Short mmCIF file of C-alpha atoms and ligand atoms in Angstrom, two decimals:
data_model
loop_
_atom_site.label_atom_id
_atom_site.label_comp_id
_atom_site.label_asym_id
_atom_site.label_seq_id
_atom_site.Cartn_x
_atom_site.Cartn_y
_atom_site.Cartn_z
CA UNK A 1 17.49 -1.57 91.66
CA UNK A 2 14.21 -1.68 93.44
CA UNK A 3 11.80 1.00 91.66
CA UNK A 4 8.40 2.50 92.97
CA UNK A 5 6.08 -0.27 93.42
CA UNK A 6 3.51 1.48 91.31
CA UNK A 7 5.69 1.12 88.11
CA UNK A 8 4.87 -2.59 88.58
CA UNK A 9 1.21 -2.46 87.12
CA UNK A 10 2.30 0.04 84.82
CA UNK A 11 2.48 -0.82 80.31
CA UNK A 12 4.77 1.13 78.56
CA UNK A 13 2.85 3.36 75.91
CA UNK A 14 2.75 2.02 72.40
CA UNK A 15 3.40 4.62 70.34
CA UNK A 16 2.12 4.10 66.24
CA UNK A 17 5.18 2.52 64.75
CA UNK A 18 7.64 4.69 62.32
CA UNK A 19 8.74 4.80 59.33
CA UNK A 20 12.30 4.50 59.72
CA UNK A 21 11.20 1.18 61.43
CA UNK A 22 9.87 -0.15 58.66
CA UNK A 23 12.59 0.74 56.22
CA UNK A 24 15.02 -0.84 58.50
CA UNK A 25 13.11 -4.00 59.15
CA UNK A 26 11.25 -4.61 56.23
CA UNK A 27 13.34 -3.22 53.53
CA UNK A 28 10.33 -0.73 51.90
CA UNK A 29 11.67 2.62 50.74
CA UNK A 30 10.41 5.20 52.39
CA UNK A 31 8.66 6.97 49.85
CA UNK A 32 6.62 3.88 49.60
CA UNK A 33 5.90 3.68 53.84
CA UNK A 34 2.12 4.95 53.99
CA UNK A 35 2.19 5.40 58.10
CA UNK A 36 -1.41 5.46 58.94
CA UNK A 37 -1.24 4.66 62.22
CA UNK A 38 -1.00 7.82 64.72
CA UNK A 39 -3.78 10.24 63.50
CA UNK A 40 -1.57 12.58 62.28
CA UNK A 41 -2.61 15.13 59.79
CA UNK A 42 -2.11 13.51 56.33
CA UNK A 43 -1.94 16.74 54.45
CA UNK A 44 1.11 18.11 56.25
CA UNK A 45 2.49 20.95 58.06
CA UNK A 46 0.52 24.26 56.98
CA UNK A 47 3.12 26.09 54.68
CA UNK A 48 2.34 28.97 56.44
CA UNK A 49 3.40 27.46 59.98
CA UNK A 50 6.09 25.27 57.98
CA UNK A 51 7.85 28.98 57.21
CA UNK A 52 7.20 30.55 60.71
CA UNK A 53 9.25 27.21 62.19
CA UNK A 54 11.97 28.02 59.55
CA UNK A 55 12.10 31.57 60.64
CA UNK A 56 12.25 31.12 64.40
CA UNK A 57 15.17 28.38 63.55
CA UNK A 58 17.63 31.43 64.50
CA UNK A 59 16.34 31.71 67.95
CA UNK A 60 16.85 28.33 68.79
CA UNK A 61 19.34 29.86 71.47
CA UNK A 62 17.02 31.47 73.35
CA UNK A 63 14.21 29.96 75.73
CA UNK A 64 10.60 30.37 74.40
CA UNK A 65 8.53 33.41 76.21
CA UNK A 66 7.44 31.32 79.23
CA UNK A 67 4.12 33.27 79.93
CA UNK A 68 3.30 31.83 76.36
CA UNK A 69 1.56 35.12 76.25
CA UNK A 70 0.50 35.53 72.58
CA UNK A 71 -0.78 31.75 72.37
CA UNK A 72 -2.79 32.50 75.21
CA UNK A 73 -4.04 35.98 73.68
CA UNK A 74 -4.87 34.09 70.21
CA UNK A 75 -6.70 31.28 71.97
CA UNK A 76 -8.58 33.03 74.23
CA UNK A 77 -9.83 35.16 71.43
CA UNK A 78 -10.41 31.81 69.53
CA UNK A 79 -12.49 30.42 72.53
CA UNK A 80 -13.91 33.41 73.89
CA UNK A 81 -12.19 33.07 77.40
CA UNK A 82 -9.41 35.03 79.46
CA UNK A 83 -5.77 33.92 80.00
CA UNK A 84 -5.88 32.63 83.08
CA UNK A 85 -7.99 30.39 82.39
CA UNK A 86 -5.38 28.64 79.75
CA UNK A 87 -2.56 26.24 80.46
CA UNK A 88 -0.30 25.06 78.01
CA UNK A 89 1.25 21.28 77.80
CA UNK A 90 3.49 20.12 75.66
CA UNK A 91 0.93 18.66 73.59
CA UNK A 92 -2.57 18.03 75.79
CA UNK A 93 -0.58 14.81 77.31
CA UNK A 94 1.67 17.04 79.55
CA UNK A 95 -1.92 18.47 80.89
CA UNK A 96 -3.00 15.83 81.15
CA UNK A 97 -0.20 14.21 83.66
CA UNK A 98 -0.34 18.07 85.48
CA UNK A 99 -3.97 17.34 86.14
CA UNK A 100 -2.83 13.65 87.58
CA UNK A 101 -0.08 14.85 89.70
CA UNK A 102 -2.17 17.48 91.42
CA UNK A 103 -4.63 15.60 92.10
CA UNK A 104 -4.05 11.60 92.00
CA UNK A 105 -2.85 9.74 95.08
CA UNK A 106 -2.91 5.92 96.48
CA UNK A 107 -5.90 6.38 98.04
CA UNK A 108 -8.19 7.71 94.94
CA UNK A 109 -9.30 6.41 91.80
CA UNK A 110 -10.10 7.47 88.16
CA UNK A 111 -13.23 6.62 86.13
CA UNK A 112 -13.08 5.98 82.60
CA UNK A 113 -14.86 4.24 79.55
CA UNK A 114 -13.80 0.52 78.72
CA UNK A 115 -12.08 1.48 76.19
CA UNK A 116 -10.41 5.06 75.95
CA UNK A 117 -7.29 7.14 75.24
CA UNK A 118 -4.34 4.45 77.49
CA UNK A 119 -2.27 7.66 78.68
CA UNK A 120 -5.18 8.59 81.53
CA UNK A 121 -4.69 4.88 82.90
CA UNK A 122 -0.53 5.26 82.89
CA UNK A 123 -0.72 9.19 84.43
CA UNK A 124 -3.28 7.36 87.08
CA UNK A 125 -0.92 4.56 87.89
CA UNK A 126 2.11 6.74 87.91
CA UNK A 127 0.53 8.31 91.23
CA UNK A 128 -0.88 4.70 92.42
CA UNK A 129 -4.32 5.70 92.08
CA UNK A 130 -7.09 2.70 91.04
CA UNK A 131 -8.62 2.29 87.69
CA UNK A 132 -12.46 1.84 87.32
CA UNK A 133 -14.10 1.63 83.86
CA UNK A 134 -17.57 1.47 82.58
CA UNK A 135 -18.69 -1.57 80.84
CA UNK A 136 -19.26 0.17 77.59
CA UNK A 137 -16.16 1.77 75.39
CA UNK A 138 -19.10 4.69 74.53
CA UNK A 139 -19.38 7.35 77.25
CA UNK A 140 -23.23 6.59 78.46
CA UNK A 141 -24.20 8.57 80.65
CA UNK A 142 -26.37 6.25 83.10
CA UNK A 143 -23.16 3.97 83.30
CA UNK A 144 -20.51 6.76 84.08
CA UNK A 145 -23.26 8.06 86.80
CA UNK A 146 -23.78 5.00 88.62
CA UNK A 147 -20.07 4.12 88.96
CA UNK A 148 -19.42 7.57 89.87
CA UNK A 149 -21.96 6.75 92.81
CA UNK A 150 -20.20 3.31 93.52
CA UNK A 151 -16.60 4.81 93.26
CA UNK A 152 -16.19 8.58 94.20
CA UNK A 153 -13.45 8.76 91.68
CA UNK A 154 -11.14 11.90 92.05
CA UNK A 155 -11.40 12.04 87.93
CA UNK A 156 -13.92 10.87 85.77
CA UNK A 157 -12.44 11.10 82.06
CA UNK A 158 -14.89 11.99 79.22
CA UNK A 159 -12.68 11.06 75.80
CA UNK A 160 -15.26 13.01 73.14
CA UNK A 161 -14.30 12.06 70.26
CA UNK A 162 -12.87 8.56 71.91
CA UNK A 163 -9.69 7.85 70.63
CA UNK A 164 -9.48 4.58 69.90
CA UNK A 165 -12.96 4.09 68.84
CA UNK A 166 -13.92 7.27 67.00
CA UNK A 167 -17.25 7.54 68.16
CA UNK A 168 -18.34 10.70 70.32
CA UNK A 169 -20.65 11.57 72.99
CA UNK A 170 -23.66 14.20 72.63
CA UNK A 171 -22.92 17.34 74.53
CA UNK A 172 -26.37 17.14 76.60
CA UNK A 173 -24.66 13.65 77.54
CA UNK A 174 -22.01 15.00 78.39
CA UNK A 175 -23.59 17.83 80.80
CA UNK A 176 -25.68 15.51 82.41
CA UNK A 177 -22.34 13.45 83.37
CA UNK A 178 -21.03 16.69 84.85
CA UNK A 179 -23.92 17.84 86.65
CA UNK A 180 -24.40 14.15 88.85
CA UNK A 181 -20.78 14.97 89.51
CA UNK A 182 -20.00 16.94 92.99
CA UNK A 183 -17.22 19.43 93.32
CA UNK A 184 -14.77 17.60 94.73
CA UNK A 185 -14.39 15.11 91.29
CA UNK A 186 -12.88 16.85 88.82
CA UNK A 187 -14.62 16.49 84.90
CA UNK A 188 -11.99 16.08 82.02
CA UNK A 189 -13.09 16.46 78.63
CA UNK A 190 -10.65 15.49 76.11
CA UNK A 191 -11.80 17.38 72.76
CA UNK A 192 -8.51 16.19 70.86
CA UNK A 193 -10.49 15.30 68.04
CA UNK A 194 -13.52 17.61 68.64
CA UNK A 195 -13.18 19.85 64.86
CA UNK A 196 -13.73 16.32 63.44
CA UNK A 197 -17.17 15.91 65.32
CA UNK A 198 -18.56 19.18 65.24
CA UNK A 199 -17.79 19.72 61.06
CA UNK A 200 -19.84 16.32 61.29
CA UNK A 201 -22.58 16.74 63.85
CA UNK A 202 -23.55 20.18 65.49
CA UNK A 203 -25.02 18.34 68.47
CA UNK A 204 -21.23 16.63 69.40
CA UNK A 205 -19.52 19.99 69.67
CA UNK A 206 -18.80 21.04 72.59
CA UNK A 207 -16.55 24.61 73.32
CA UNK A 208 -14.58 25.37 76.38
CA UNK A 209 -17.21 27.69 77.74
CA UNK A 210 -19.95 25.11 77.70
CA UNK A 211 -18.06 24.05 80.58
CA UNK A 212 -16.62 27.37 81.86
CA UNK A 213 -19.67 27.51 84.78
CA UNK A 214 -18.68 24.55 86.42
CA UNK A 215 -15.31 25.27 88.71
CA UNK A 216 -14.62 21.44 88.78
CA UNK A 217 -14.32 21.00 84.53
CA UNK A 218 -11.47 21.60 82.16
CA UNK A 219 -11.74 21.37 78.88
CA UNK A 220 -8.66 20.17 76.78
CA UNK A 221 -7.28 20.59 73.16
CA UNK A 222 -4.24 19.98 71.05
CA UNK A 223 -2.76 21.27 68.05
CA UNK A 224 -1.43 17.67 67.37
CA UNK A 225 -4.21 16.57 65.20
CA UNK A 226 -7.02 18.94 62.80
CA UNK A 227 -4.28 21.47 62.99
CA UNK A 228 -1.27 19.22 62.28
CA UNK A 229 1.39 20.13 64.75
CA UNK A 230 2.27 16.70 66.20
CA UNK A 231 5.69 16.96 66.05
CA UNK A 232 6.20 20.13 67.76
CA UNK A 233 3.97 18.89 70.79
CA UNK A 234 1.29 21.58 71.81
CA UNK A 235 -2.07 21.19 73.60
CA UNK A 236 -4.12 23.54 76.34
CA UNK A 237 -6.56 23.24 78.97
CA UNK A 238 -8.73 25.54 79.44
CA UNK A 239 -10.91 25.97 82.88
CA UNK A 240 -11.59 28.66 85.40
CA UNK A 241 -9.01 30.58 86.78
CA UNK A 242 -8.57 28.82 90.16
CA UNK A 243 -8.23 25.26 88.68
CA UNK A 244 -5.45 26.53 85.89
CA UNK A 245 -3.78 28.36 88.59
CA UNK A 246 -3.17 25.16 91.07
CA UNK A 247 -1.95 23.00 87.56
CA UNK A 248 0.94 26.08 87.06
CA UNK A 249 1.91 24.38 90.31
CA UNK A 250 2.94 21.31 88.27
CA UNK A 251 4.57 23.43 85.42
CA UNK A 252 8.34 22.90 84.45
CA UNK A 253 9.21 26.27 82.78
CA UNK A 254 9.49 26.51 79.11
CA UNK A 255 7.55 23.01 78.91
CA UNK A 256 7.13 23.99 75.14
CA UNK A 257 9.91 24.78 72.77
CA UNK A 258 10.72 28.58 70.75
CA UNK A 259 10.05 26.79 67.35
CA UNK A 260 6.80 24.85 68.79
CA UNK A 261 5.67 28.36 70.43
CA UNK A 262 6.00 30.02 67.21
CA UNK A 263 4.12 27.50 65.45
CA UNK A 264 1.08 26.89 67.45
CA UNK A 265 0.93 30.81 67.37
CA UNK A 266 0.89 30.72 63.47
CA UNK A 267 -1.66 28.02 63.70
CA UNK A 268 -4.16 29.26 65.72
CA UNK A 269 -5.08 31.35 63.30
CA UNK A 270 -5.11 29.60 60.01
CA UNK A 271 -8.49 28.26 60.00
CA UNK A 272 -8.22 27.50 56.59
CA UNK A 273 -5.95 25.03 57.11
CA UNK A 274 -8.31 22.91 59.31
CA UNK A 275 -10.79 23.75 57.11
CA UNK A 276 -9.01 22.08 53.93
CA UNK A 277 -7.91 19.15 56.41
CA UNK A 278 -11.45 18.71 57.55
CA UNK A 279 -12.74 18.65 54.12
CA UNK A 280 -9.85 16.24 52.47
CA UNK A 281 -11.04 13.91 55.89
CA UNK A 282 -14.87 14.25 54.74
CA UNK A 283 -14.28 13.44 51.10
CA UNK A 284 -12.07 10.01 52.10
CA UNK A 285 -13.74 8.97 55.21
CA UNK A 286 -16.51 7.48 52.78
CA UNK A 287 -14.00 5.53 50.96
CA UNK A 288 -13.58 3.72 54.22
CA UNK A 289 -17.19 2.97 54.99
CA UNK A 290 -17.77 1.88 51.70
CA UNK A 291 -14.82 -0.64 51.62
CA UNK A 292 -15.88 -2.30 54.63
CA UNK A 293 -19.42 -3.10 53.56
CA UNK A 294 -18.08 -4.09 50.03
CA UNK A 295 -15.68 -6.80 52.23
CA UNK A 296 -18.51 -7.60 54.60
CA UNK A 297 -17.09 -5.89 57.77
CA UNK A 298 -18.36 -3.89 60.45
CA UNK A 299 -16.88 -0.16 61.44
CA UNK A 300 -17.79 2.48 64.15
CA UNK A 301 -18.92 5.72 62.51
CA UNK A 302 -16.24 8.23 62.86
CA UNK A 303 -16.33 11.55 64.22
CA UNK A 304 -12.55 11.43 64.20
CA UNK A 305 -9.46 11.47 61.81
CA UNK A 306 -9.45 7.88 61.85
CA UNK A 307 -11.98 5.07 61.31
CA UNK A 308 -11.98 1.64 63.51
CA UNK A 309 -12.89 -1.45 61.86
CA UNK A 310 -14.35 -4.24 63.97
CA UNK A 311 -13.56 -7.83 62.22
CA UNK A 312 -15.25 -10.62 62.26
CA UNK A 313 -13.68 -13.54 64.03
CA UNK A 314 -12.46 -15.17 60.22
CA UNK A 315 -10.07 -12.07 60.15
CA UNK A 316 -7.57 -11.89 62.48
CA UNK A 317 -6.19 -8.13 63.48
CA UNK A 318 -3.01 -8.84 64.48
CA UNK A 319 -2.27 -11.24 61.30
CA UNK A 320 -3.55 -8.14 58.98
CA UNK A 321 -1.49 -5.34 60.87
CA UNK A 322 1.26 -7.61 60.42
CA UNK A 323 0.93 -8.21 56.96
CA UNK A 324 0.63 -4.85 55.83
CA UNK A 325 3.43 -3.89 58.29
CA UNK A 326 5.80 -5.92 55.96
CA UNK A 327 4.37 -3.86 52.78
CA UNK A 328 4.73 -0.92 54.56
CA UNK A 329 1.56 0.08 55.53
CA UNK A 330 0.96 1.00 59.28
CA UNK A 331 -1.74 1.06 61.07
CA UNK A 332 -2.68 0.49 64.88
CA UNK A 333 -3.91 -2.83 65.69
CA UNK A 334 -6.31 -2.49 68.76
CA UNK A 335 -6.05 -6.44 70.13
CA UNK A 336 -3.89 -5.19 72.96
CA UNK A 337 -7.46 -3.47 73.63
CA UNK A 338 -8.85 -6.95 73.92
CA UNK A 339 -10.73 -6.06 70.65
CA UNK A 340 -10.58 -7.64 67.34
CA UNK A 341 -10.02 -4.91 65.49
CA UNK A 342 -7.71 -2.24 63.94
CA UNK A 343 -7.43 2.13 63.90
CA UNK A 344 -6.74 3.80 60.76
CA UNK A 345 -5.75 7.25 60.10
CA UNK A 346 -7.80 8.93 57.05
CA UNK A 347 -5.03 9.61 54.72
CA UNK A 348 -5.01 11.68 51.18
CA UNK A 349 -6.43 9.89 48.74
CA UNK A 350 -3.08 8.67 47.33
CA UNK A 351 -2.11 6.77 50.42
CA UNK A 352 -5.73 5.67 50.94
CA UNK A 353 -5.53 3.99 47.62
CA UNK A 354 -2.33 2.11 48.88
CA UNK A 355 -4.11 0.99 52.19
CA UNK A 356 -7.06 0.16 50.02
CA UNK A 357 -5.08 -2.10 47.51
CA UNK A 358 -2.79 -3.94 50.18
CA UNK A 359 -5.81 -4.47 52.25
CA UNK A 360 -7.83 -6.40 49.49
CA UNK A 361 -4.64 -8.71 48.52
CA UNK A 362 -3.88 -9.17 52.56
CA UNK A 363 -7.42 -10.41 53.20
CA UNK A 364 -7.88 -12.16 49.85
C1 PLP B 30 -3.77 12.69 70.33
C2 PLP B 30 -4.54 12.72 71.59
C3 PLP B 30 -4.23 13.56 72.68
C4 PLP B 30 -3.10 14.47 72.80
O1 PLP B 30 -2.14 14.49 71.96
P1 PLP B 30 -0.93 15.51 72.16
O2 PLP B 30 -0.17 15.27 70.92
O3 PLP B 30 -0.23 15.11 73.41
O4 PLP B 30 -1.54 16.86 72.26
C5 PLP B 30 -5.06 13.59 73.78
N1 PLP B 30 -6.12 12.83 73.85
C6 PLP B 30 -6.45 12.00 72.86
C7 PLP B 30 -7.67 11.20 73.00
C8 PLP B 30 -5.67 11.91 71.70
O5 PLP B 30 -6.01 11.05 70.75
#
């Protein structure tokens, strides 16, 4: 069967391996598996969103509310903006492909860092649209301007935190990227990891109505990370009103499940579960830094859930990943990135210690 030429150029998404993988394959038992590897919340499900999903288990019959009206009401409250100015993906991927399909043909192109989240580059090739990148994996400013210039890209993709680096842009960097940028471009900043940067670093946080003056910005979030929900897939966008209202063009109804409804309801207003999750991250990220200057390696400082270690060429990335693979330790090796270098998740500190011991032996 011949299939749309576009699918040609186009990589399948690597997903962070699973655990049942490894069990099968490699024989560890599963309470053993430490899966580090997808930036998923290591503390859990919040109990208190854990018992709303039990609860709503009964209504599994019946399709979710499809206005999504009370996870609008609780994060507009929460942000400080009205309803229509929310849409809600199943997770911020599903916006993020909304966003491509409105706007993405074979005639226009997308700008991007060197080295950023891969979904924007398969959502741009889905529609056939060209990739440009910047020559530096951080979001600088001067570089995203001047290929802006060169380009006239129909989306220019600011990753803050970048995912898979972990380092974040400034908001005033970030403004003056959106201000060089005329109408007709539309801005995307992905915040997926934003409560990581601005618990860190007041001058990295950026909220939705920073952006909310400029008609050509949205602003997205998930509920897949800080507030660990990935499983039940839930993520927003929030712009103005005209914007949201073309994306509901792209909208399959009930794009998010009863149970996942119900949940990212409950969780939008336990703060004290991002909180705790922010804090465990603080405490452990440190564990991380220190173990790579006591082995002589370099990182990027983190404003995420994860930390990226950059080796030197003596250690090999995809040998490590490998190796810990086999003792059941995942975590995401970044050579397909054309870097030497690998992506952990922060974990508790009980899985930390397990990275932290099979690391040693692997390298030693
Ligand atoms: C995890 C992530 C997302 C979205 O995840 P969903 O689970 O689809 O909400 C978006 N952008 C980046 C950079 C991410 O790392």
């Amino acid at each position: 069967m011949r299939f749309n030429k576009v699918l040609e150029d186009i990589k399948t998404y690597e997903a962070g391996k699973p655990i049942e993988l490894v069990v099968r394959e490699f024989g560890v038992k599963p309470e053993e598996v430490v899966k580090l590897a997808s930036n998923e919340n290591p503390i859990g499900t919040s109990p208190k969103v854990a018992e709303v999903i039990r609860q709503n288990a009964e209504k599994a019959h019946l399709y979710p509310d499809d206005s999504m009206f009370e996870l609008k009401a609780a994060l507009a409250a929460k942000f400080d903006v009205r309803e229509e100015n929310i849409i809600i993906g199943a997770g911020s991927d599903q916006v993020l492909e909304f966003i491509s399909r409105a706007l993405l043909n074979e005639s226009e192109s997308v700008l991007m860092s060197a080295m950023t989240f891969a979904m924007y580059e398969i959502y741009a090739r889905q529609m056939g649209a060209k990739i440009v990148r910047t020559p530096s994996y951080e979001h600088k400013a001067d570089e995203f301007i001047s290929a802006y210039k060169a380009h006239k890209p129909k989306i220019v993709y600011i990753c803050t935190p970048n995912n898979p680096t972990g380092d974040a842009t400034a908001k005033e960097e970030v403004l003056r990227i959106i201000e060089a940028v005329e109408s007709d471009t539309l801005v995307v900043v992905d915040g997926a990891y934003m409560e990581y940067a601005a618990a860190k670093d007041p001058k990295y946080a950026i909220v939705p109505n920073d952006l909310m003056g400029y008609e050509n910005v949205i602003y997205l979030g998930t509920f897949s990370k800080a507030y660990g929900l990935g499983g039940m897939r839930v993520g927003y966008g929030i712009a103005q009103g005209s914007l949201i209202k073309e994306l509901y063009k792209m909208r399959p109804p009930f794009n998010i499940t009863t149970l996942s409804l119900a949940a990212a309801i409950e969780a939008a207003g336990d703060n004290a579960f991002v909180e705790t999750s922010i804090a465990l991250h603080q405490e452990q990220i440190v564990r991380y830094e220190a173990f790579a200057q006591t082995h002589g390696f370099d990182y990027i400082d983190s404003y995420t859930n994860f930390i990226t270690y950059l080796f030197p060429d003596a250690m090999d990335s995809t040998k490590i990943s490998d190796a810990l693979l086999r003792r059941g330790v995942i975590i995401r090796n970044l050579a397909s990135y054309g870097m030497n270098a690998v992506r952990i998740t922060v974990g508790t500190a009980r899985q930390n210690d397990i990275f932290f011991k099979h690391f040693a032996e692997v390298i030693g």
